[in-house]
CSV table of N, CA and C in Angstrom, one decimal:
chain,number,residue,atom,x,y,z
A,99,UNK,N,13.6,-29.8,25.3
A,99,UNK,CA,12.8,-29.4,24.2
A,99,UNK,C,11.3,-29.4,24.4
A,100,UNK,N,11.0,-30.5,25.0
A,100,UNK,CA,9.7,-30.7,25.2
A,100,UNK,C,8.9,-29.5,26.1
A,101,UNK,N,9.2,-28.9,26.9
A,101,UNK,CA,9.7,-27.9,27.9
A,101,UNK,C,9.3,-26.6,27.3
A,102,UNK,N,10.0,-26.5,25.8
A,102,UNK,CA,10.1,-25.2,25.3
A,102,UNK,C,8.6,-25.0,24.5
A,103,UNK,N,8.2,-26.6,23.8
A,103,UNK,CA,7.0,-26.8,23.4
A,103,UNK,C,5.9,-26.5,24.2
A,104,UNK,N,5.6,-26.7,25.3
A,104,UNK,CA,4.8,-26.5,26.3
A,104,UNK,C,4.7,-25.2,26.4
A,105,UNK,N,5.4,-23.9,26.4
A,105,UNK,CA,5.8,-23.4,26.2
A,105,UNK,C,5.0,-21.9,25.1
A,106,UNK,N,5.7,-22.8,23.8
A,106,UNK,CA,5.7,-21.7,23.1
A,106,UNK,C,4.2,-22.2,21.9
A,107,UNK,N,3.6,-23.6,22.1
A,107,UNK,CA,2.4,-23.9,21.6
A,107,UNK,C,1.4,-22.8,22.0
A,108,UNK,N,0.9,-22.3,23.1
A,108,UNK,CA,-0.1,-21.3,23.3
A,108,UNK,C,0.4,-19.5,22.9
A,109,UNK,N,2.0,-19.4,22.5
A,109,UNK,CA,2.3,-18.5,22.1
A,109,UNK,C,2.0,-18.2,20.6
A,110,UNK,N,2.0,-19.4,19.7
A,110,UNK,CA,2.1,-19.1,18.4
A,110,UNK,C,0.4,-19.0,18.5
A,111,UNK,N,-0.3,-20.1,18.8
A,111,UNK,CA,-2.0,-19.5,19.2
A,111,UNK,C,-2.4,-18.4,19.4
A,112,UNK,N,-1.8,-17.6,20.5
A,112,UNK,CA,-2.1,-16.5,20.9
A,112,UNK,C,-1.6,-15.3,19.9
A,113,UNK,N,-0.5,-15.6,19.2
A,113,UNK,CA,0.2,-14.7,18.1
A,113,UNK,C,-1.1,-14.9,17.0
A,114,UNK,N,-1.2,-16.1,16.5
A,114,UNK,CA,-1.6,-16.3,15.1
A,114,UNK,C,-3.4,-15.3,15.2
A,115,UNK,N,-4.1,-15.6,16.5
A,115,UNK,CA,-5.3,-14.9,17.0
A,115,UNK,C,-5.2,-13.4,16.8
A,116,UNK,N,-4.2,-13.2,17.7
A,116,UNK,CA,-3.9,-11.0,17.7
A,116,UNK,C,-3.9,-10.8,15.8
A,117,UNK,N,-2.6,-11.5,15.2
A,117,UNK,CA,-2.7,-11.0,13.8
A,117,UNK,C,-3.7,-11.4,12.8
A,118,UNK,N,-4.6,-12.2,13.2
A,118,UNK,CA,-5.8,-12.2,12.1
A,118,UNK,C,-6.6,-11.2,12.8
A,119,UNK,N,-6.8,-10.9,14.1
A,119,UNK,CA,-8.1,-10.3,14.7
A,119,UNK,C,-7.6,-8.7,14.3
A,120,UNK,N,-6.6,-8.2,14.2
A,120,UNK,CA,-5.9,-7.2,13.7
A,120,UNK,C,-6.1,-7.0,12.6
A,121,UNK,N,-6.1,-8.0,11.7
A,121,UNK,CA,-6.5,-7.7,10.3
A,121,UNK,C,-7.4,-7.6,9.9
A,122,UNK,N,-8.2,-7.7,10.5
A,122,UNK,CA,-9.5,-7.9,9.9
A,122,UNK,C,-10.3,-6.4,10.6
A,123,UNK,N,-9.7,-6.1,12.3
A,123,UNK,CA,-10.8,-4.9,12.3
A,123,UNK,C,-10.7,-3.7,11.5
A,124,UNK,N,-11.8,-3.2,11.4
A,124,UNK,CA,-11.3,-1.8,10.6
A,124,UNK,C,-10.6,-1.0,10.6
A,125,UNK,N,-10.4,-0.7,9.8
A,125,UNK,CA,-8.8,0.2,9.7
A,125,UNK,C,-8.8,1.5,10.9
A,126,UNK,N,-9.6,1.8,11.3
A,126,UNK,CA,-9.8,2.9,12.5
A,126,UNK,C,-9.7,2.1,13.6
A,127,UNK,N,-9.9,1.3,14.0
A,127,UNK,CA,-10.1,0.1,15.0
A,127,UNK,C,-8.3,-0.4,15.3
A,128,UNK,N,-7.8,-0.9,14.2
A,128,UNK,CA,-7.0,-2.1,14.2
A,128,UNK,C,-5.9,-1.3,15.0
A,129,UNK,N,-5.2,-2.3,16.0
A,129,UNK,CA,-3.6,-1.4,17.0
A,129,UNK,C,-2.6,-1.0,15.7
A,130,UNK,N,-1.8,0.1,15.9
A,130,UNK,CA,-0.8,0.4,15.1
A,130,UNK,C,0.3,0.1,15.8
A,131,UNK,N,1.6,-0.5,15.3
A,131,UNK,CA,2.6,-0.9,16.1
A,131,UNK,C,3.9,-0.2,15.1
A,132,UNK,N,3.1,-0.5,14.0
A,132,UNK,CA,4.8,0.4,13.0
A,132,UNK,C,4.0,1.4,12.4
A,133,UNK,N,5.0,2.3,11.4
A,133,UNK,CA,4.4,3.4,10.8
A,133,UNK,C,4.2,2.8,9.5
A,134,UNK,N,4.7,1.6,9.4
A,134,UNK,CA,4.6,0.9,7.8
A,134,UNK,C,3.9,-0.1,8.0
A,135,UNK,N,2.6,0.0,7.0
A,135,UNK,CA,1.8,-1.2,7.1
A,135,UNK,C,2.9,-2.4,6.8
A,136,UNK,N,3.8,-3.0,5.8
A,136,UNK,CA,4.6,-3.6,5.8
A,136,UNK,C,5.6,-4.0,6.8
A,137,UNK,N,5.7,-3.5,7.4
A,137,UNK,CA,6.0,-3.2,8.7
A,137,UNK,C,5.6,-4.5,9.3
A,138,UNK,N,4.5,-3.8,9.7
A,138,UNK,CA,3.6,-4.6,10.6
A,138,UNK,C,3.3,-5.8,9.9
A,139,UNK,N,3.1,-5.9,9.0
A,139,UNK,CA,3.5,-7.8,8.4
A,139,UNK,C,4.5,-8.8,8.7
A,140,UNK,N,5.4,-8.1,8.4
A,140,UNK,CA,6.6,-8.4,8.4
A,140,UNK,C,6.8,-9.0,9.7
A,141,UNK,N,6.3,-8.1,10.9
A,141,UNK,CA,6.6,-7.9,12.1
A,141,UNK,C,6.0,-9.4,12.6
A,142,UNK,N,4.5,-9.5,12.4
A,142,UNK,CA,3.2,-10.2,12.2
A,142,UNK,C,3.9,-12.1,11.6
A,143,UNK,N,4.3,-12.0,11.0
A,143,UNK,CA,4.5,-12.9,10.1
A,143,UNK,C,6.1,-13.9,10.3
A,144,UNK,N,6.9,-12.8,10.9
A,144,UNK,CA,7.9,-13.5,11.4
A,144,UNK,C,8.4,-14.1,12.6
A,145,UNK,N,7.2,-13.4,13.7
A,145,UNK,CA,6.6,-13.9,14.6
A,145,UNK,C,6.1,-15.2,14.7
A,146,UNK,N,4.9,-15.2,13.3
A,146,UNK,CA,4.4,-16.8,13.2
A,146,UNK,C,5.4,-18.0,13.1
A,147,UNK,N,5.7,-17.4,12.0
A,147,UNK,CA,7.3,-18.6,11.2
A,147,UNK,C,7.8,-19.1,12.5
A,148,UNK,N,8.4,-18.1,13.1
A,148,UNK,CA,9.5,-18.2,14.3
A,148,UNK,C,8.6,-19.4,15.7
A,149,UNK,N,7.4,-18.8,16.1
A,149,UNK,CA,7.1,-20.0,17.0
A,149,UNK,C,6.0,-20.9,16.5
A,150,UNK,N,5.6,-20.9,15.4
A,150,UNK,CA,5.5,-22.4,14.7
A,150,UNK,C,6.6,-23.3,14.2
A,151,UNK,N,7.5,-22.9,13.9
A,151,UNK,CA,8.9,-23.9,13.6
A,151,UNK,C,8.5,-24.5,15.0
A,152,UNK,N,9.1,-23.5,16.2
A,152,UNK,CA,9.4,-24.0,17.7
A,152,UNK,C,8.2,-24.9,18.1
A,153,UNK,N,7.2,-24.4,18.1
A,153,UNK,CA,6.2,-25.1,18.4
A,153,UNK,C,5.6,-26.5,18.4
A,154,UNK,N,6.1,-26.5,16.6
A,154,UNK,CA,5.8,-27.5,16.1
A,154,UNK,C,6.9,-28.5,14.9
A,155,UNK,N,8.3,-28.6,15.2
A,155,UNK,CA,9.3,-28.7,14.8
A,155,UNK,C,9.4,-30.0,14.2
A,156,UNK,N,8.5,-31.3,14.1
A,156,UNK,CA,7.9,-32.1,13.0
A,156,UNK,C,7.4,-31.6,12.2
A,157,UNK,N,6.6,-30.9,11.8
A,157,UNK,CA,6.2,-30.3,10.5
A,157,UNK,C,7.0,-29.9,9.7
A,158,UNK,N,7.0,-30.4,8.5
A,158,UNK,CA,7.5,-30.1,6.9
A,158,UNK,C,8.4,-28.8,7.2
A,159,UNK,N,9.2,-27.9,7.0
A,159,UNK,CA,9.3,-26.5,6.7
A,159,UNK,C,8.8,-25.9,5.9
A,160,UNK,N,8.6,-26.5,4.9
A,160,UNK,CA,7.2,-26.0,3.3
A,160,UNK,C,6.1,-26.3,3.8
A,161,UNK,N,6.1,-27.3,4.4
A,161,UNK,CA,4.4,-27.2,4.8
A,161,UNK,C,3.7,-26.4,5.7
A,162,UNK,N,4.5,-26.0,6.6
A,162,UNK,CA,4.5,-24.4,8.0
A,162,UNK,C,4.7,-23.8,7.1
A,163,UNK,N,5.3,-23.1,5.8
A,163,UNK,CA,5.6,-22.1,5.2
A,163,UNK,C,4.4,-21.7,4.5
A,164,UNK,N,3.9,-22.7,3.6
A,164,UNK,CA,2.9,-22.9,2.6
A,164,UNK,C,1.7,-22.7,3.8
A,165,UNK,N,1.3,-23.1,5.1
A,165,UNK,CA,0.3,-23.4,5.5
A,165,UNK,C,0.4,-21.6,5.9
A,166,UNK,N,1.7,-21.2,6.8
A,166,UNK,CA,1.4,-19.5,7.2
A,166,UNK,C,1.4,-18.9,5.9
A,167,UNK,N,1.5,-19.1,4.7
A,167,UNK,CA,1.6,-18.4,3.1
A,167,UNK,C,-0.5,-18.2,3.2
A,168,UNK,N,-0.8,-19.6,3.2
A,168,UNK,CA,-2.2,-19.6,3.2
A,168,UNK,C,-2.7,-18.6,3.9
A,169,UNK,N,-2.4,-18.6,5.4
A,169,UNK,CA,-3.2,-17.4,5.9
A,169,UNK,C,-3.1,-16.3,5.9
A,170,UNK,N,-1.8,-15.8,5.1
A,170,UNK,CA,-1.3,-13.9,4.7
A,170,UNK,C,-2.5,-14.3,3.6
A,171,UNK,N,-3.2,-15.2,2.9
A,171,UNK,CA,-3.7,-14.8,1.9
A,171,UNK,C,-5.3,-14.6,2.4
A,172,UNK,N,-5.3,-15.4,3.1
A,172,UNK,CA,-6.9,-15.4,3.9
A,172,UNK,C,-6.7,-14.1,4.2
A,173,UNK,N,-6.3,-13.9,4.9
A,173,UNK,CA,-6.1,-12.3,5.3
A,173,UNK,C,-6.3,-11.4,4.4
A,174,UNK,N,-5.8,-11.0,3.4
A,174,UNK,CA,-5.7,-10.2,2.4
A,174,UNK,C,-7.4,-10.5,1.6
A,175,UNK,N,-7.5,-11.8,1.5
A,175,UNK,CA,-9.2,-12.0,1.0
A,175,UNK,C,-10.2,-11.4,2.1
A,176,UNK,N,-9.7,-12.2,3.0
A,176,UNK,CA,-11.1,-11.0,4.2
A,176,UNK,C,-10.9,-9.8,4.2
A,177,UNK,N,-10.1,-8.7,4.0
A,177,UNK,CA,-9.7,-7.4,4.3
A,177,UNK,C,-10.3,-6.9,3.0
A,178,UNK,N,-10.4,-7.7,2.0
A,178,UNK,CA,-11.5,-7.0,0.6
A,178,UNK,C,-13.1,-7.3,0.9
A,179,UNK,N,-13.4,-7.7,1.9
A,179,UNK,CA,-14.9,-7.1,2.4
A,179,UNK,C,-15.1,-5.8,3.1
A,180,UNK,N,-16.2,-5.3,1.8
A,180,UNK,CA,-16.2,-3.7,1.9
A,180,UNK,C,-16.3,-3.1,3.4
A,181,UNK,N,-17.7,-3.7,4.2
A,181,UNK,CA,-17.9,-3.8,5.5
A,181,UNK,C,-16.5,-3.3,6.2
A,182,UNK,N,-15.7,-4.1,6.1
A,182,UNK,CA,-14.2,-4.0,7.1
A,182,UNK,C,-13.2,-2.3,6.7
A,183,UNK,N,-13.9,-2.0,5.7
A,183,UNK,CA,-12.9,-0.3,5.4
A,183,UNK,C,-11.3,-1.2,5.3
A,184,UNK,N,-11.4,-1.9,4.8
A,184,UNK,CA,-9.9,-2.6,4.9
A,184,UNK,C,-9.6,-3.1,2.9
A,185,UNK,N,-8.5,-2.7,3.1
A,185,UNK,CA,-8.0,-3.2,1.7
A,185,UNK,C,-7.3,-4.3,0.9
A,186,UNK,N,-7.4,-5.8,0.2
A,186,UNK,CA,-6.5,-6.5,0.2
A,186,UNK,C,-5.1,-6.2,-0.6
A,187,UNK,N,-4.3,-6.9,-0.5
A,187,UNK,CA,-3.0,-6.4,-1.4
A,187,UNK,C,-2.2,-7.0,-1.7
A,188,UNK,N,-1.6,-7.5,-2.8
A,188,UNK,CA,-0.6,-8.3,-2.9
A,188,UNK,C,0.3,-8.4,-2.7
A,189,UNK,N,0.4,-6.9,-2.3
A,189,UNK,CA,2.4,-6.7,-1.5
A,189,UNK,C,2.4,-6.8,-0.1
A,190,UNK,N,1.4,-7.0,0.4
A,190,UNK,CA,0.9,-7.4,1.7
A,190,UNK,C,1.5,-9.0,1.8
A,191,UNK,N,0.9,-9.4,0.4
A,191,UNK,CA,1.2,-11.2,1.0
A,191,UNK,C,2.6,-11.5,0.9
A,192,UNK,N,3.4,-10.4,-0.3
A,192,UNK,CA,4.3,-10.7,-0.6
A,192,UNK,C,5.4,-10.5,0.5
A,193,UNK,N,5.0,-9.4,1.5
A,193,UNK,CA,5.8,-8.9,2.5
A,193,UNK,C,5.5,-10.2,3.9
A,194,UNK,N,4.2,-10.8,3.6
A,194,UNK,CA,3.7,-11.8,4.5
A,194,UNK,C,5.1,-13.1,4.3
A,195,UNK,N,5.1,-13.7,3.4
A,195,UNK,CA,5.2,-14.4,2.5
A,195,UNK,C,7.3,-14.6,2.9
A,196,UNK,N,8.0,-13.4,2.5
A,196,UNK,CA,9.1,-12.8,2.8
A,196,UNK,C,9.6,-13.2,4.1
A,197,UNK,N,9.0,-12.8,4.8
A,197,UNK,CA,9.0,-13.1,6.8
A,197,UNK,C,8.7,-14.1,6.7
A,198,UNK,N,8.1,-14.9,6.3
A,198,UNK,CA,7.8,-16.2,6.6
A,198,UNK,C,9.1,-17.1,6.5
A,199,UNK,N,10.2,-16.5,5.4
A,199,UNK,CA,11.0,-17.4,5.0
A,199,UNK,C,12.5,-17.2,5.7
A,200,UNK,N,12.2,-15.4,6.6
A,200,UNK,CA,13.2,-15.3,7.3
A,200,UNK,C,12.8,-15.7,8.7
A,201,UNK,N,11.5,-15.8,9.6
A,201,UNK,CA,11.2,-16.7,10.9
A,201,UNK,C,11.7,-18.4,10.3
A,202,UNK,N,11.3,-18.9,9.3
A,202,UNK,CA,11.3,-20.1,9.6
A,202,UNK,C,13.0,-20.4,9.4
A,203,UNK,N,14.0,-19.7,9.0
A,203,UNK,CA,15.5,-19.7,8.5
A,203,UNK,C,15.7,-19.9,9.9
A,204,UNK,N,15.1,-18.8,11.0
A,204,UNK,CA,15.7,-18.6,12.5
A,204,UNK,C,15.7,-19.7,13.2
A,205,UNK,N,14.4,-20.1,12.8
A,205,UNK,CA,13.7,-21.2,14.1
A,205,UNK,C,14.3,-22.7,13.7
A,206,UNK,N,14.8,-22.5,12.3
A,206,UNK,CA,15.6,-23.7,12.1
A,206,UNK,C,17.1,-23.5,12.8
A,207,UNK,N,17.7,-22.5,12.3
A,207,UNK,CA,19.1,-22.2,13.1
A,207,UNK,C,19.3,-22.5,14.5
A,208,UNK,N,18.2,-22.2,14.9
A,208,UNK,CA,17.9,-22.4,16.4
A,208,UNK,C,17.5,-23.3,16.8
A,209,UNK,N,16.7,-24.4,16.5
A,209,UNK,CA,16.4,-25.6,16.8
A,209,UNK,C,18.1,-26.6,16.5
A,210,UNK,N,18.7,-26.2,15.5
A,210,UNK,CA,20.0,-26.7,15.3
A,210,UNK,C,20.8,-26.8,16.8
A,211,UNK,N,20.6,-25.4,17.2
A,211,UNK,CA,21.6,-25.0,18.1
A,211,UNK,C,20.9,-25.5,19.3
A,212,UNK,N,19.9,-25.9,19.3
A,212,UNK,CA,19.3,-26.5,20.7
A,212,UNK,C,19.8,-28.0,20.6
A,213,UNK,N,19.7,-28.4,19.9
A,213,UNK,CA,19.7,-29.7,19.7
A,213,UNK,C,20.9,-30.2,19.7
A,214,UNK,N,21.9,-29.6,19.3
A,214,UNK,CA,23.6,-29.7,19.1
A,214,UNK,C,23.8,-29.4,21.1
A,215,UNK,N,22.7,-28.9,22.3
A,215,UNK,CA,23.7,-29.0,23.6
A,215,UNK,C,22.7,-30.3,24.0
């Protein structure tokens, strides 16, 4: 396990960096990966859930949930600075928010199943 931490600690860092630096540049700027901005949250967010459970699998599950809930919201607050041509939204957080609760379902499933060999 310890193995997998080593691991996937610089992944969820490297994940959590791309999707805020993503969000934040201007909308002409920022990479497209789906055709649905929800999409790409979704995508974004279940990602995080998924190698922060792994990462960091002492932590609370509400409190990794609540703490990635926090940053769909930072997100959505920085993206309402006009400067950025970006827009904030609440179906954004909610789509943030949603993923969050199917990565962290996974990463628990999975840590079950690691731990049961």
């Amino acid at each position: 396990m310890e193995f997998l931490r080593r691991i996937v600690k610089p992944l969820f860092w490297a994940a959590l960096l791309f999707a805020y630096v993503a969000a934040i540049l201007p909308q002409a700027d920022a990479p497209k990966i789906a055709e649905s901005d929800k999409v790409e949250h979704m995508i974004a967010f279940v990602t995080l859930a998924l190698l922060g459970k792994l990462a960091y699998p002492r932590i609370a599950t509400l409190t990794l949930g609540l703490l990635l809930a926090g940053l769909g919201a930072l997100i959505e607050f920085t993206q309402m600075i006009p400067a950025l041509h970006r827009d904030g939204n609440i179906a954004d957080w909610i789509a943030d928010s949603i993923a969050i609760v199917i990565g962290l379902g996974a990463a628990t499933l999975l840590l079950r199943r690691l731990r049961a060999y």
